Amino acid sequence: MRKTPRLLAAGLTVLGTLVLQPASATAQETGKSHALFNGKDLSGWVTPDDKEIFSVEDGEIVGRTREGQLKKNEFLVTEKPYRNFVLKAKVKYKDGNSGIQIRSKRAADGAVSGPQADIAEGYWGLLYEERGRGILERYDEQKAKELVRPGDWNEFVITFKGKHLKVELNGTCVIDREDEKFDDEGIIALQTHAGPPMEVRFKDIEITELD
């Protein structure tokens, strides 16, 4: 069947659009991005037995403890495990010690083991393996201190692909590690630390799953 010039021109336009589409746009379409926190409640998360530890206030997840309240570290854990992903989260730290667990395991008693991006004065930019090998890698402490906004929101971007983990803090890469001992899949968790009273807040928690 003969094609009219108008149909032929339209076909060439469509073809040109497909050919000229930037690779970045195609890459963005392959990732499935969604919020891990709906800003209203803790749907999609597993809470500790003590329901007072984690709450939602002003659209933020709040981890707060009293003196002597915790006998061990407690965690708010995702119901779903994740494999390869980019995780974004904003955190505001007040007192004590906290962290973001990635590709970790949760035991029956609520204890969590696995790699953690640490959140605490003197420990920003530190990769710690909870209930495992301890400190795995540490960014320069003074440089990390200069990156952090005390009493304000700080943003983490955590990328896990295969055995490669990259942690960015306020736009600067603080951890870049290849480790064959990393699990291939695991939960994401937010930590409250045993010890002195503490408070930490999280918001804008979003994950993009990668192939």
PDB file of C-alpha atoms in Angstrom:
ATOM      1  CA  MET A   1       0.000   0.000   0.000  1.00  0.00           C
ATOM      2  CA  ARG A   2       1.320   3.442  -0.889  1.00  0.00           C
ATOM      3  CA  LYS A   3       2.070   5.810   2.012  1.00  0.00           C
ATOM      4  CA  THR A   4       1.106   9.407   1.610  1.00  0.00           C
ATOM      5  CA  PRO A   5       3.802  12.037   2.299  1.00  0.00           C
ATOM      6  CA  ARG A   6       1.933  13.057   5.483  1.00  0.00           C
ATOM      7  CA  LEU A   7       2.024   9.505   6.907  1.00  0.00           C
ATOM      8  CA  LEU A   8       5.661   9.106   5.947  1.00  0.00           C
ATOM      9  CA  ALA A   9       6.601  12.364   7.691  1.00  0.00           C
ATOM     10  CA  ALA A  10       4.752  11.315  10.840  1.00  0.00           C
ATOM     11  CA  GLY A  11       6.582   8.001  10.866  1.00  0.00           C
ATOM     12  CA  LEU A  12       9.943   9.694  10.535  1.00  0.00           C
ATOM     13  CA  THR A  13       9.071  12.058  13.397  1.00  0.00           C
ATOM     14  CA  VAL A  14       8.255   9.153  15.725  1.00  0.00           C
ATOM     15  CA  LEU A  15      11.414   7.304  14.700  1.00  0.00           C
ATOM     16  CA  GLY A  16      13.518  10.388  15.316  1.00  0.00           C
ATOM     17  CA  THR A  17      12.016  10.814  18.772  1.00  0.00           C
ATOM     18  CA  LEU A  18      12.904   7.230  19.710  1.00  0.00           C
ATOM     19  CA  VAL A  19      16.440   7.490  18.392  1.00  0.00           C
ATOM     20  CA  LEU A  20      17.153  10.829  20.047  1.00  0.00           C
ATOM     21  CA  GLN A  21      15.700   9.919  23.446  1.00  0.00           C
ATOM     22  CA  PRO A  22      18.482  10.354  26.020  1.00  0.00           C
ATOM     23  CA  ALA A  23      19.768   7.239  27.790  1.00  0.00           C
ATOM     24  CA  SER A  24      19.120   8.848  31.173  1.00  0.00           C
ATOM     25  CA  ALA A  25      15.393   9.013  30.488  1.00  0.00           C
ATOM     26  CA  THR A  26      15.330   5.307  29.660  1.00  0.00           C
ATOM     27  CA  ALA A  27      17.284   4.507  32.824  1.00  0.00           C
ATOM     28  CA  GLN A  28      14.841   6.469  34.950  1.00  0.00           C
ATOM     29  CA  GLU A  29      11.953   4.441  33.611  1.00  0.00           C
ATOM     30  CA  THR A  30      13.516   1.135  34.710  1.00  0.00           C
ATOM     31  CA  GLY A  31      13.628   2.156  38.401  1.00  0.00           C
ATOM     32  CA  LYS A  32      10.511   1.830  40.528  1.00  0.00           C
ATOM     33  CA  SER A  33      10.567   4.643  43.056  1.00  0.00           C
ATOM     34  CA  HIS A  34       8.178   4.805  46.001  1.00  0.00           C
ATOM     35  CA  ALA A  35       7.937   6.225  49.493  1.00  0.00           C
ATOM     36  CA  LEU A  36       8.733   3.927  52.413  1.00  0.00           C
ATOM     37  CA  PHE A  37       6.942   6.287  54.792  1.00  0.00           C
ATOM     38  CA  ASN A  38       3.519   7.739  54.041  1.00  0.00           C
ATOM     39  CA  GLY A  39       3.871  10.656  56.469  1.00  0.00           C
ATOM     40  CA  LYS A  40       0.825   9.546  58.469  1.00  0.00           C
ATOM     41  CA  ASP A  41       1.509   6.253  60.231  1.00  0.00           C
ATOM     42  CA  LEU A  42       3.933   3.327  60.359  1.00  0.00           C
ATOM     43  CA  SER A  43       2.218   1.204  57.720  1.00  0.00           C
ATOM     44  CA  GLY A  44       4.769  -1.039  56.001  1.00  0.00           C
ATOM     45  CA  TRP A  45       7.034  -1.129  59.055  1.00  0.00           C
ATOM     46  CA  VAL A  46       7.498  -3.607  61.912  1.00  0.00           C
ATOM     47  CA  THR A  47       7.704  -1.848  65.279  1.00  0.00           C
ATOM     48  CA  PRO A  48       9.469  -3.013  68.461  1.00  0.00           C
ATOM     49  CA  ASP A  49       7.386  -4.595  71.223  1.00  0.00           C
ATOM     50  CA  ASP A  50       7.565  -1.275  73.072  1.00  0.00           C
ATOM     51  CA  LYS A  51       5.255   0.843  70.904  1.00  0.00           C
ATOM     52  CA  GLU A  52       6.344   4.083  72.592  1.00  0.00           C
ATOM     53  CA  ILE A  53       9.781   4.070  70.983  1.00  0.00           C
ATOM     54  CA  PHE A  54       8.722   5.033  67.456  1.00  0.00           C
ATOM     55  CA  SER A  55       5.880   7.388  66.579  1.00  0.00           C
ATOM     56  CA  VAL A  56       4.762   9.791  63.865  1.00  0.00           C
ATOM     57  CA  GLU A  57       4.738  13.527  64.590  1.00  0.00           C
ATOM     58  CA  ASP A  58       4.277  16.350  62.076  1.00  0.00           C
ATOM     59  CA  GLY A  59       4.763  13.974  59.150  1.00  0.00           C
ATOM     60  CA  GLU A  60       8.039  12.622  60.560  1.00  0.00           C
ATOM     61  CA  ILE A  61       9.100   9.307  62.072  1.00  0.00           C
ATOM     62  CA  VAL A  62      10.369   9.986  65.586  1.00  0.00           C
ATOM     63  CA  GLY A  63      12.562   7.599  67.558  1.00  0.00           C
ATOM     64  CA  ARG A  64      12.620   8.717  71.178  1.00  0.00           C
ATOM     65  CA  THR A  65      13.742   6.999  74.378  1.00  0.00           C
ATOM     66  CA  ARG A  66      13.800   7.740  78.103  1.00  0.00           C
ATOM     67  CA  GLU A  67      16.586   7.096  80.595  1.00  0.00           C
ATOM     68  CA  GLY A  68      16.965   3.343  81.081  1.00  0.00           C
ATOM     69  CA  GLN A  69      14.087   2.512  78.729  1.00  0.00           C
ATOM     70  CA  LEU A  70      16.094   0.292  76.371  1.00  0.00           C
ATOM     71  CA  LYS A  71      17.901  -2.878  77.405  1.00  0.00           C
ATOM     72  CA  LYS A  72      19.217  -3.299  73.864  1.00  0.00           C
ATOM     73  CA  ASN A  73      19.162  -1.386  70.593  1.00  0.00           C
ATOM     74  CA  GLU A  74      15.675  -1.298  69.070  1.00  0.00           C
ATOM     75  CA  PHE A  75      14.666  -0.903  65.436  1.00  0.00           C
ATOM     76  CA  LEU A  76      11.836   0.106  63.154  1.00  0.00           C
ATOM     77  CA  VAL A  77      12.070  -2.410  60.306  1.00  0.00           C
ATOM     78  CA  THR A  78      10.599  -2.549  56.807  1.00  0.00           C
ATOM     79  CA  GLU A  79       8.188  -5.428  56.247  1.00  0.00           C
ATOM     80  CA  LYS A  80       9.790  -6.080  52.873  1.00  0.00           C
ATOM     81  CA  PRO A  81      13.433  -6.987  52.147  1.00  0.00           C
ATOM     82  CA  TYR A  82      15.307  -5.199  49.365  1.00  0.00           C
ATOM     83  CA  ARG A  83      18.139  -6.247  47.061  1.00  0.00           C
ATOM     84  CA  ASN A  84      19.523  -3.518  44.769  1.00  0.00           C
ATOM     85  CA  PHE A  85      18.310   0.011  45.422  1.00  0.00           C
ATOM     86  CA  VAL A  86      18.872   3.703  45.943  1.00  0.00           C
ATOM     87  CA  LEU A  87      17.563   4.808  49.332  1.00  0.00           C
ATOM     88  CA  LYS A  88      17.031   8.473  50.179  1.00  0.00           C
ATOM     89  CA  ALA A  89      16.206   9.764  53.649  1.00  0.00           C
ATOM     90  CA  LYS A  90      16.449  12.977  55.619  1.00  0.00           C
ATOM     91  CA  VAL A  91      17.407  12.784  59.281  1.00  0.00           C
ATOM     92  CA  LYS A  92      17.476  15.259  62.146  1.00  0.00           C
ATOM     93  CA  TYR A  93      19.501  14.091  65.128  1.00  0.00           C
ATOM     94  CA  LYS A  94      19.131  15.522  68.616  1.00  0.00           C
ATOM     95  CA  ASP A  95      20.715  13.241  71.213  1.00  0.00           C
ATOM     96  CA  GLY A  96      22.201   9.778  71.591  1.00  0.00           C
ATOM     97  CA  ASN A  97      23.035   7.445  68.730  1.00  0.00           C
ATOM     98  CA  SER A  98      21.112   6.211  65.705  1.00  0.00           C
ATOM     99  CA  GLY A  99      21.668   4.768  62.257  1.00  0.00           C
ATOM    100  CA  ILE A 100      20.135   3.442  59.053  1.00  0.00           C
ATOM    101  CA  GLN A 101      20.477  -0.308  58.560  1.00  0.00           C
ATOM    102  CA  ILE A 102      20.582  -1.612  55.002  1.00  0.00           C
ATOM    103  CA  ARG A 103      20.420  -5.190  53.697  1.00  0.00           C
ATOM    104  CA  SER A 104      20.156  -6.394  57.282  1.00  0.00           C
ATOM    105  CA  LYS A 105      18.499  -9.260  59.175  1.00  0.00           C
ATOM    106  CA  ARG A 106      15.975  -9.123  62.012  1.00  0.00           C
ATOM    107  CA  ALA A 107      16.023 -11.793  64.710  1.00  0.00           C
ATOM    108  CA  ALA A 108      12.973 -13.077  66.591  1.00  0.00           C
ATOM    109  CA  ASP A 109      13.770 -10.817  69.567  1.00  0.00           C
ATOM    110  CA  GLY A 110      13.843  -7.736  67.325  1.00  0.00           C
ATOM    111  CA  ALA A 111      17.631  -7.458  67.222  1.00  0.00           C
ATOM    112  CA  VAL A 112      19.037  -6.438  63.846  1.00  0.00           C
ATOM    113  CA  SER A 113      22.379  -7.373  62.285  1.00  0.00           C
ATOM    114  CA  GLY A 114      24.046  -5.971  59.188  1.00  0.00           C
ATOM    115  CA  PRO A 115      25.623  -2.811  57.729  1.00  0.00           C
ATOM    116  CA  GLN A 116      24.606   0.548  59.170  1.00  0.00           C
ATOM    117  CA  ALA A 117      25.166   4.143  58.121  1.00  0.00           C
ATOM    118  CA  ASP A 118      25.837   5.676  61.524  1.00  0.00           C
ATOM    119  CA  ILE A 119      24.108   8.782  62.869  1.00  0.00           C
ATOM    120  CA  ALA A 120      25.725  10.344  65.931  1.00  0.00           C
ATOM    121  CA  GLU A 121      28.105  13.087  66.947  1.00  0.00           C
ATOM    122  CA  GLY A 122      31.598  11.859  66.133  1.00  0.00           C
ATOM    123  CA  TYR A 123      30.262   8.966  64.043  1.00  0.00           C
ATOM    124  CA  TRP A 124      28.833  10.618  60.938  1.00  0.00           C
ATOM    125  CA  GLY A 125      30.343   9.066  57.802  1.00  0.00           C
ATOM    126  CA  LEU A 126      30.964   5.745  59.527  1.00  0.00           C
ATOM    127  CA  LEU A 127      29.896   2.325  58.234  1.00  0.00           C
ATOM    128  CA  TYR A 128      29.254  -0.064  61.117  1.00  0.00           C
ATOM    129  CA  GLU A 129      28.211  -3.697  60.980  1.00  0.00           C
ATOM    130  CA  GLU A 130      25.668  -4.193  63.768  1.00  0.00           C
ATOM    131  CA  ARG A 131      26.173  -7.482  65.617  1.00  0.00           C
ATOM    132  CA  GLY A 132      28.948  -8.354  63.213  1.00  0.00           C
ATOM    133  CA  ARG A 133      32.387  -7.051  62.290  1.00  0.00           C
ATOM    134  CA  GLY A 134      31.989  -3.636  63.910  1.00  0.00           C
ATOM    135  CA  ILE A 135      33.497  -0.617  62.136  1.00  0.00           C
ATOM    136  CA  LEU A 136      34.016  -1.413  58.448  1.00  0.00           C
ATOM    137  CA  GLU A 137      34.952   1.967  57.041  1.00  0.00           C
ATOM    138  CA  ARG A 138      35.164   5.554  58.240  1.00  0.00           C
ATOM    139  CA  TYR A 139      35.238   8.913  56.514  1.00  0.00           C
ATOM    140  CA  ASP A 140      37.569  11.558  57.892  1.00  0.00           C
ATOM    141  CA  GLU A 141      35.943  12.695  61.151  1.00  0.00           C
ATOM    142  CA  GLN A 142      36.732  16.399  60.744  1.00  0.00           C
ATOM    143  CA  LYS A 143      35.509  16.458  57.139  1.00  0.00           C
ATOM    144  CA  ALA A 144      32.335  14.640  58.171  1.00  0.00           C
ATOM    145  CA  LYS A 145      31.743  17.175  60.931  1.00  0.00           C
ATOM    146  CA  GLU A 146      31.961  19.987  58.385  1.00  0.00           C
ATOM    147  CA  LEU A 147      29.351  18.265  56.199  1.00  0.00           C
ATOM    148  CA  VAL A 148      26.741  17.927  58.926  1.00  0.00           C
ATOM    149  CA  ARG A 149      24.124  20.552  59.738  1.00  0.00           C
ATOM    150  CA  PRO A 150      23.726  20.323  63.547  1.00  0.00           C
ATOM    151  CA  GLY A 151      20.114  20.444  64.693  1.00  0.00           C
ATOM    152  CA  ASP A 152      18.885  20.524  61.094  1.00  0.00           C
ATOM    153  CA  TRP A 153      17.978  18.037  58.381  1.00  0.00           C
ATOM    154  CA  ASN A 154      20.770  16.001  56.821  1.00  0.00           C
ATOM    155  CA  GLU A 155      20.223  13.908  53.702  1.00  0.00           C
ATOM    156  CA  PHE A 156      21.469  10.388  53.069  1.00  0.00           C
ATOM    157  CA  VAL A 157      21.571   8.783  49.630  1.00  0.00           C
ATOM    158  CA  ILE A 158      22.503   5.110  49.957  1.00  0.00           C
ATOM    159  CA  THR A 159      23.107   3.012  46.853  1.00  0.00           C
ATOM    160  CA  PHE A 160      23.417  -0.779  47.098  1.00  0.00           C
ATOM    161  CA  LYS A 161      24.165  -2.649  43.868  1.00  0.00           C
ATOM    162  CA  GLY A 162      25.507  -6.193  44.051  1.00  0.00           C
ATOM    163  CA  LYS A 163      28.303  -6.193  46.628  1.00  0.00           C
ATOM    164  CA  HIS A 164      28.956  -2.470  46.191  1.00  0.00           C
ATOM    165  CA  LEU A 165      27.703   0.025  48.783  1.00  0.00           C
ATOM    166  CA  LYS A 166      27.903   3.794  48.403  1.00  0.00           C
ATOM    167  CA  VAL A 167      26.773   6.256  51.088  1.00  0.00           C
ATOM    168  CA  GLU A 168      26.405   9.966  50.379  1.00  0.00           C
ATOM    169  CA  LEU A 169      25.866  12.509  53.143  1.00  0.00           C
ATOM    170  CA  ASN A 170      24.582  15.936  52.112  1.00  0.00           C
ATOM    171  CA  GLY A 171      25.840  15.375  48.580  1.00  0.00           C
ATOM    172  CA  THR A 172      29.311  14.072  49.475  1.00  0.00           C
ATOM    173  CA  CYS A 173      30.345  10.430  49.149  1.00  0.00           C
ATOM    174  CA  VAL A 174      31.522   9.276  52.591  1.00  0.00           C
ATOM    175  CA  ILE A 175      31.501   5.490  52.042  1.00  0.00           C
ATOM    176  CA  ASP A 176      32.383   3.600  48.856  1.00  0.00           C
ATOM    177  CA  ARG A 177      32.900  -0.074  49.611  1.00  0.00           C
ATOM    178  CA  GLU A 178      32.970  -3.390  47.775  1.00  0.00           C
ATOM    179  CA  ASP A 179      32.489  -6.265  50.236  1.00  0.00           C
ATOM    180  CA  GLU A 180      31.834  -9.907  49.369  1.00  0.00           C
ATOM    181  CA  LYS A 181      30.452 -10.483  52.878  1.00  0.00           C
ATOM    182  CA  PHE A 182      27.471  -8.193  52.297  1.00  0.00           C
ATOM    183  CA  ASP A 183      24.203 -10.134  52.110  1.00  0.00           C
ATOM    184  CA  ASP A 184      22.472 -10.067  48.726  1.00  0.00           C
ATOM    185  CA  GLU A 185      19.154  -8.974  50.246  1.00  0.00           C
ATOM    186  CA  GLY A 186      17.814  -7.644  53.516  1.00  0.00           C
ATOM    187  CA  ILE A 187      15.549  -5.293  55.403  1.00  0.00           C
ATOM    188  CA  ILE A 188      15.997  -1.574  55.968  1.00  0.00           C
ATOM    189  CA  ALA A 189      15.763  -0.390  59.565  1.00  0.00           C
ATOM    190  CA  LEU A 190      15.979   2.765  61.671  1.00  0.00           C
ATOM    191  CA  GLN A 191      17.815   2.484  64.975  1.00  0.00           C
ATOM    192  CA  THR A 192      17.306   3.750  68.497  1.00  0.00           C
ATOM    193  CA  HIS A 193      20.343   3.037  70.664  1.00  0.00           C
ATOM    194  CA  ALA A 194      20.396   1.724  74.222  1.00  0.00           C
ATOM    195  CA  GLY A 195      21.920   4.091  76.774  1.00  0.00           C
ATOM    196  CA  PRO A 196      21.180   7.773  77.448  1.00  0.00           C
ATOM    197  CA  PRO A 197      17.864   9.325  76.330  1.00  0.00           C
ATOM    198  CA  MET A 198      17.833  10.081  72.624  1.00  0.00           C
ATOM    199  CA  GLU A 199      15.733  11.539  69.848  1.00  0.00           C
ATOM    200  CA  VAL A 200      16.067  11.197  66.091  1.00  0.00           C
ATOM    201  CA  ARG A 201      13.662  12.156  63.298  1.00  0.00           C
ATOM    202  CA  PHE A 202      13.309  10.838  59.748  1.00  0.00           C
ATOM    203  CA  LYS A 203      11.326  12.099  56.769  1.00  0.00           C
ATOM    204  CA  ASP A 204      11.171  11.896  52.963  1.00  0.00           C
ATOM    205  CA  ILE A 205      12.198   8.229  53.003  1.00  0.00           C
ATOM    206  CA  GLU A 206      12.136   6.993  49.422  1.00  0.00           C
ATOM    207  CA  ILE A 207      13.507   3.930  47.674  1.00  0.00           C
ATOM    208  CA  THR A 208      14.187   3.215  44.014  1.00  0.00           C
ATOM    209  CA  GLU A 209      14.618  -0.469  43.285  1.00  0.00           C
ATOM    210  CA  LEU A 210      17.289  -1.304  40.715  1.00  0.00           C
ATOM    211  CA  ASP A 211      17.649  -4.271  38.383  1.00  0.00           C
TER     212      ASP A 211
END
